[in-house]
PDB file of C-alpha atoms and ligand atoms in Angstrom:
ATOM      1  CA  MET A 854      78.152 138.577 117.837  1.00 85.00           C
ATOM      2  CA  GLU A 855      75.510 139.309 115.260  1.00 85.00           C
ATOM      3  CA  ASN A 856      76.106 138.110 111.701  1.00 86.00           C
ATOM      4  CA  LEU A 857      75.328 140.842 109.127  1.00 85.00           C
ATOM      5  CA  PRO A 858      74.744 140.278 105.409  1.00 80.00           C
ATOM      6  CA  LEU A 859      77.649 141.372 103.202  1.00 81.00           C
ATOM      7  CA  ASP A 860      76.746 143.186 100.000  1.00 78.00           C
ATOM      8  CA  GLY A 861      78.620 144.757  97.105  1.00 77.00           C
ATOM      9  CA  ARG A 862      78.932 148.020  99.052  1.00 80.00           C
ATOM     10  CA  ASP A 863      80.778 146.199 101.871  1.00 77.00           C
ATOM     11  CA  CYS A 864      83.179 144.709  99.354  1.00 75.00           C
ATOM     12  CA  VAL A 865      83.980 148.178  98.020  1.00 79.00           C
ATOM     13  CA  ASP A 866      84.391 149.441 101.626  1.00 82.00           C
ATOM     14  CA  LEU A 867      86.710 146.546 102.410  1.00 81.00           C
ATOM     15  CA  ALA A 868      88.864 147.078  99.324  1.00 79.00           C
ATOM     16  CA  ARG A 869      89.140 150.783 100.298  1.00 80.00           C
ATOM     17  CA  LEU A 870      89.956 149.918 103.938  1.00 82.00           C
ATOM     18  CA  LEU A 871      92.689 147.483 102.927  1.00 80.00           C
ATOM     19  CA  ARG A 872      94.240 149.958 100.521  1.00 75.00           C
ATOM     20  CA  GLN A 873      94.479 152.597 103.288  1.00 75.00           C
ATOM     21  CA  VAL A 874      96.380 150.283 105.611  1.00 77.00           C
ATOM     22  CA  ASP A 875     100.086 149.880 104.767  1.00 72.00           C
ATOM     23  CA  PHE A 876     100.088 146.461 106.302  1.00 73.00           C
ATOM     24  CA  PHE A 877      97.796 145.055 103.617  1.00 78.00           C
ATOM     25  CA  ALA A 878      99.780 146.591 100.782  1.00 76.00           C
ATOM     26  CA  SER A 879     101.421 143.184 100.327  1.00 77.00           C
ATOM     27  CA  LEU A 880      98.077 141.827  99.091  1.00 81.00           C
ATOM     28  CA  THR A 881      97.342 142.399  95.413  1.00 81.00           C
ATOM     29  CA  ILE A 882      93.880 143.503  94.262  1.00 76.00           C
ATOM     30  CA  GLY A 883      93.468 139.982  92.822  1.00 82.00           C
ATOM     31  CA  GLU A 884      94.254 138.416  96.207  1.00 81.00           C
ATOM     32  CA  ILE A 885      91.791 140.754  97.954  1.00 80.00           C
ATOM     33  CA  GLU A 886      89.118 139.801  95.399  1.00 79.00           C
ATOM     34  CA  GLN A 887      89.718 136.099  96.068  1.00 81.00           C
ATOM     35  CA  MET A 888      89.312 136.663  99.813  1.00 82.00           C
ATOM     36  CA  LEU A 889      86.003 138.581  99.530  1.00 81.00           C
ATOM     37  CA  PRO A 890      83.624 135.628  99.073  1.00 83.00           C
ATOM     38  CA  HIS A 891      85.010 134.015 102.247  1.00 87.00           C
ATOM     39  CA  LEU A 892      84.520 137.028 104.514  1.00 88.00           C
ATOM     40  CA  LEU A 893      81.724 137.321 107.045  1.00 91.00           C
ATOM     41  CA  LEU A 894      80.691 140.602 108.657  1.00 92.00           C
ATOM     42  CA  TYR A 895      79.763 140.716 112.333  1.00 96.00           C
ATOM     43  CA  ARG A 896      78.618 143.405 114.728  1.00 96.00           C
ATOM     44  CA  ALA A 897      79.818 143.351 118.349  1.00 97.00           C
ATOM     45  CA  ARG A 898      78.325 145.480 121.125  1.00 98.00           C
ATOM     46  CA  VAL A 899      80.195 147.160 123.957  1.00 98.00           C
ATOM     47  CA  GLY A 900      81.345 144.606 126.533  1.00 98.00           C
ATOM     48  CA  GLU A 901      81.044 141.651 124.171  1.00 98.00           C
ATOM     49  CA  ILE A 902      83.985 139.263 124.157  1.00 98.00           C
ATOM     50  CA  ILE A 903      85.063 138.491 120.600  1.00 98.00           C
ATOM     51  CA  VAL A 904      88.069 136.286 121.418  1.00 98.00           C
ATOM     52  CA  ARG A 905      88.647 134.589 124.765  1.00 98.00           C
ATOM     53  CA  GLN A 906      92.136 133.888 126.140  1.00 97.00           C
ATOM     54  CA  GLY A 907      92.846 130.154 126.324  1.00 97.00           C
ATOM     55  CA  GLU A 908      90.300 129.095 123.698  1.00 98.00           C
ATOM     56  CA  ILE A 909      91.125 127.348 120.430  1.00 97.00           C
ATOM     57  CA  GLY A 910      91.424 129.854 117.564  1.00 97.00           C
ATOM     58  CA  ASP A 911      89.096 129.331 114.620  1.00 96.00           C
ATOM     59  CA  ALA A 912      89.036 132.752 112.926  1.00 97.00           C
ATOM     60  CA  PHE A 913      90.937 135.906 111.997  1.00 96.00           C
ATOM     61  CA  PHE A 914      89.334 139.335 112.514  1.00 96.00           C
ATOM     62  CA  LEU A 915      89.777 142.608 110.643  1.00 93.00           C
ATOM     63  CA  MET A 916      88.167 145.702 112.139  1.00 94.00           C
ATOM     64  CA  LYS A 917      85.971 147.859 109.940  1.00 92.00           C
ATOM     65  CA  THR A 918      84.725 150.259 112.632  1.00 94.00           C
ATOM     66  CA  GLY A 919      84.751 150.664 116.420  1.00 98.00           C
ATOM     67  CA  GLN A 920      87.292 149.773 119.055  1.00 98.00           C
ATOM     68  CA  VAL A 921      88.447 146.725 121.017  1.00 98.00           C
ATOM     69  CA  ALA A 922      90.771 146.218 123.976  1.00 98.00           C
ATOM     70  CA  VAL A 923      93.277 143.356 124.123  1.00 98.00           C
ATOM     71  CA  ARG A 924      93.583 141.971 127.661  1.00 98.00           C
ATOM     72  CA  ILE A 925      95.928 139.380 129.094  1.00 97.00           C
ATOM     73  CA  LYS A 926      95.459 137.593 132.404  1.00 96.00           C
ATOM     74  CA  ARG A 927      98.861 136.278 133.398  1.00 92.00           C
ATOM     75  CA  ASN A 928      97.859 134.125 136.358  1.00 90.00           C
ATOM     76  CA  TRP A 929      95.027 133.403 138.778  1.00 89.00           C
ATOM     77  CA  PHE A 930      96.127 136.058 141.251  1.00 91.00           C
ATOM     78  CA  THR A 931      96.369 139.127 139.013  1.00 90.00           C
ATOM     79  CA  ARG A 932      93.714 141.100 137.161  1.00 93.00           C
ATOM     80  CA  ALA A 933      93.647 141.102 133.368  1.00 94.00           C
ATOM     81  CA  GLU A 934      95.995 143.746 131.975  1.00 95.00           C
ATOM     82  CA  THR A 935      95.122 145.791 128.857  1.00 97.00           C
ATOM     83  CA  VAL A 936      98.049 145.512 126.443  1.00 96.00           C
ATOM     84  CA  ALA A 937      96.532 147.275 123.416  1.00 97.00           C
ATOM     85  CA  HIS A 938      93.554 149.073 121.915  1.00 98.00           C
ATOM     86  CA  LEU A 939      92.756 148.358 118.274  1.00 97.00           C
ATOM     87  CA  GLY A 940      90.547 150.298 115.838  1.00 96.00           C
ATOM     88  CA  PRO A 941      89.574 150.416 112.143  1.00 93.00           C
ATOM     89  CA  GLY A 942      92.054 148.741 109.771  1.00 90.00           C
ATOM     90  CA  LYS A 943      93.655 146.710 112.573  1.00 92.00           C
ATOM     91  CA  PHE A 944      93.427 142.927 112.827  1.00 94.00           C
ATOM     92  CA  PHE A 945      93.545 140.357 115.611  1.00 97.00           C
ATOM     93  CA  GLY A 946      93.280 136.628 116.148  1.00 97.00           C
ATOM     94  CA  GLU A 947      96.258 135.784 113.917  1.00 96.00           C
ATOM     95  CA  MET A 948      98.498 134.352 116.675  1.00 97.00           C
ATOM     96  CA  ALA A 949      96.516 131.234 117.548  1.00 97.00           C
ATOM     97  CA  LEU A 950      96.003 130.485 113.844  1.00 96.00           C
ATOM     98  CA  LEU A 951      99.722 130.742 113.106  1.00 95.00           C
ATOM     99  CA  THR A 952     100.888 128.563 115.993  1.00 94.00           C
ATOM    100  CA  ASN A 953      97.880 126.331 116.755  1.00 94.00           C
ATOM    101  CA  GLU A 954      98.241 127.418 120.373  1.00 95.00           C
ATOM    102  CA  PRO A 955      95.306 128.721 122.425  1.00 97.00           C
ATOM    103  CA  ARG A 956      94.301 132.394 122.178  1.00 98.00           C
ATOM    104  CA  THR A 957      96.953 134.514 123.916  1.00 97.00           C
ATOM    105  CA  ALA A 958      94.546 137.262 125.002  1.00 97.00           C
ATOM    106  CA  THR A 959      90.915 138.221 125.431  1.00 98.00           C
ATOM    107  CA  VAL A 960      89.634 140.771 122.922  1.00 98.00           C
ATOM    108  CA  VAL A 961      86.637 142.744 124.150  1.00 98.00           C
ATOM    109  CA  CYS A 962      84.559 145.325 122.320  1.00 98.00           C
ATOM    110  CA  THR A 963      84.910 148.786 123.920  1.00 98.00           C
ATOM    111  CA  GLU A 964      83.092 150.752 121.189  1.00 98.00           C
ATOM    112  CA  GLU A 965      80.431 149.085 119.015  1.00 98.00           C
ATOM    113  CA  CYS A 966      82.276 147.500 116.121  1.00 96.00           C
ATOM    114  CA  HIS A 967      81.853 145.915 112.750  1.00 95.00           C
ATOM    115  CA  VAL A 968      84.459 143.248 112.100  1.00 95.00           C
ATOM    116  CA  TYR A 969      85.209 141.172 109.038  1.00 93.00           C
ATOM    117  CA  VAL A 970      85.769 137.545 109.985  1.00 95.00           C
ATOM    118  CA  LEU A 971      87.838 135.052 107.997  1.00 93.00           C
ATOM    119  CA  ARG A 972      87.571 131.440 109.137  1.00 95.00           C
ATOM    120  CA  SER A 973      90.816 129.648 109.903  1.00 96.00           C
ATOM    121  CA  CYS A 974      90.803 127.492 106.746  1.00 95.00           C
ATOM    122  CA  ASP A 975      90.252 130.550 104.518  1.00 93.00           C
ATOM    123  CA  PHE A 976      92.937 132.493 106.413  1.00 93.00           C
ATOM    124  CA  GLN A 977      95.389 129.618 105.796  1.00 94.00           C
ATOM    125  CA  THR A 978      94.524 129.753 102.079  1.00 92.00           C
ATOM    126  CA  VAL A 979      95.309 133.496 101.944  1.00 89.00           C
ATOM    127  CA  LEU A 980      98.633 132.869 103.733  1.00 91.00           C
ATOM    128  CA  ARG A 981      99.504 130.108 101.267  1.00 92.00           C
ATOM    129  CA  LYS A 982      98.618 132.169  98.213  1.00 87.00           C
ATOM    130  CA  SER A 983     100.395 135.322  99.342  1.00 87.00           C
ATOM    131  CA  PRO A 984     103.834 134.672 100.885  1.00 89.00           C
ATOM    132  CA  ALA A 985     104.479 138.428 101.271  1.00 86.00           C
ATOM    133  CA  PHE A 986     101.300 138.839 103.302  1.00 87.00           C
ATOM    134  CA  ALA A 987     102.112 135.702 105.328  1.00 91.00           C
ATOM    135  CA  GLU A 988     105.501 137.163 106.186  1.00 91.00           C
ATOM    136  CA  ALA A 989     103.946 140.502 107.229  1.00 89.00           C
ATOM    137  CA  VAL A 990     101.409 138.717 109.491  1.00 93.00           C
ATOM    138  CA  ARG A 991     104.143 136.562 111.074  1.00 94.00           C
ATOM    139  CA  ASN A 992     106.289 139.632 111.749  1.00 93.00           C
ATOM    140  CA  MET A 993     103.363 141.409 113.399  1.00 93.00           C
ATOM    141  CA  ALA A 994     102.612 138.329 115.546  1.00 95.00           C
ATOM    142  CA  ARG A 995     106.285 138.229 116.636  1.00 95.00           C
ATOM    143  CA  LEU A 996     106.216 141.920 117.552  1.00 95.00           C
ATOM    144  CA  ARG A 997     102.962 141.518 119.498  1.00 96.00           C
ATOM    145  CA  ARG A 998     104.379 138.557 121.433  1.00 94.00           C
ATOM    146  CA  LEU A 999     107.302 140.740 122.430  1.00 94.00           C
ATOM    147  CA  LEU A1000     105.080 143.697 123.382  1.00 92.00           C
ATOM    148  CA  SER A1001     102.781 141.455 125.406  1.00 92.00           C
ATOM    149  CA  GLY A1002     105.686 139.821 127.230  1.00 88.00           C
ATOM    150  CA  LEU A1003     104.689 136.368 125.977  1.00 88.00           C
ATOM    151  CA  PRO A1004     107.228 133.540 125.686  1.00 82.00           C
ATOM    152  CA  ARG A1005     108.556 133.146 122.124  1.00 75.00           C
TER     153      ARG A1005
HETATM  154  P1  CMP B1237      95.307 135.326 119.284  1.00 72.55           P
HETATM  155  O1  CMP B1237      96.307 134.849 120.274  1.00 72.55           O
HETATM  156  O2  CMP B1237      94.841 134.409 118.252  1.00 72.55           O
HETATM  157  O3  CMP B1237      94.053 135.914 120.077  1.00 72.55           O
HETATM  158  C1  CMP B1237      94.234 137.062 120.885  1.00 72.55           C
HETATM  159  C2  CMP B1237      94.784 138.164 120.006  1.00 72.55           C
HETATM  160  O4  CMP B1237      95.123 139.378 120.648  1.00 72.55           O
HETATM  161  C3  CMP B1237      96.124 137.736 119.392  1.00 72.55           C
HETATM  162  O5  CMP B1237      95.917 136.626 118.536  1.00 72.55           O
HETATM  163  C4  CMP B1237      96.552 139.019 118.751  1.00 72.55           C
HETATM  164  O6  CMP B1237      95.872 139.225 117.540  1.00 72.55           O
HETATM  165  C5  CMP B1237      96.043 140.033 119.785  1.00 72.55           C
HETATM  166  N1  CMP B1237      97.158 140.548 120.588  1.00 72.55           N
HETATM  167  C6  CMP B1237      97.883 139.925 121.519  1.00 72.55           C
HETATM  168  N2  CMP B1237      98.854 140.746 122.017  1.00 72.55           N
HETATM  169  C7  CMP B1237      98.703 141.926 121.357  1.00 72.55           C
HETATM  170  C8  CMP B1237      99.374 143.200 121.389  1.00 72.55           C
HETATM  171  N3  CMP B1237     100.416 143.430 122.211  1.00 72.55           N
HETATM  172  N4  CMP B1237      98.956 144.180 120.567  1.00 72.55           N
HETATM  173  C9  CMP B1237      97.895 143.972 119.733  1.00 72.55           C
HETATM  174  N5  CMP B1237      97.222 142.815 119.660  1.00 72.55           N
HETATM  175  C10 CMP B1237      97.623 141.801 120.445  1.00 72.55           C
END
């Protein structure tokens, strides 16, 4: 993935994006402001793998534009199965960071995307500072586990 410089305009875009997504309503403007300096912006091209199933998780991703597919390979003998498509305002990569287990799925870019990236340590800080947001992320991870047919 290509690292892009983040400027003031991106910060305004991000604040707007987060406000449009119900999920992030649990974050206050102050909490969003604290997160901004820690965010990186990356561009992924079609076919690029952003997260690989089985790898150690080191970052959380929030989509600004584009589309990704979430694919799970359940064993050596079956093909990877697409369990979800995610677009602007959606996030991924939270599961491995919450449980310290390997990535549960491969996330591949299907439409050129811009994604905000929060490194694991900064993600943990946001979770610590905002219990409401932490709860919302945990609930979403639980739901995704269920939808993906992963053991609890
Ligand atoms: P993680 O396990 O860290 O890396 C792969 C990511 O794919 C995972 O976190 C979730 O963010 C995402 N993911 C897994 N299953 C689903 C699903 N059913 N719907 C949406 N996203 C998912």
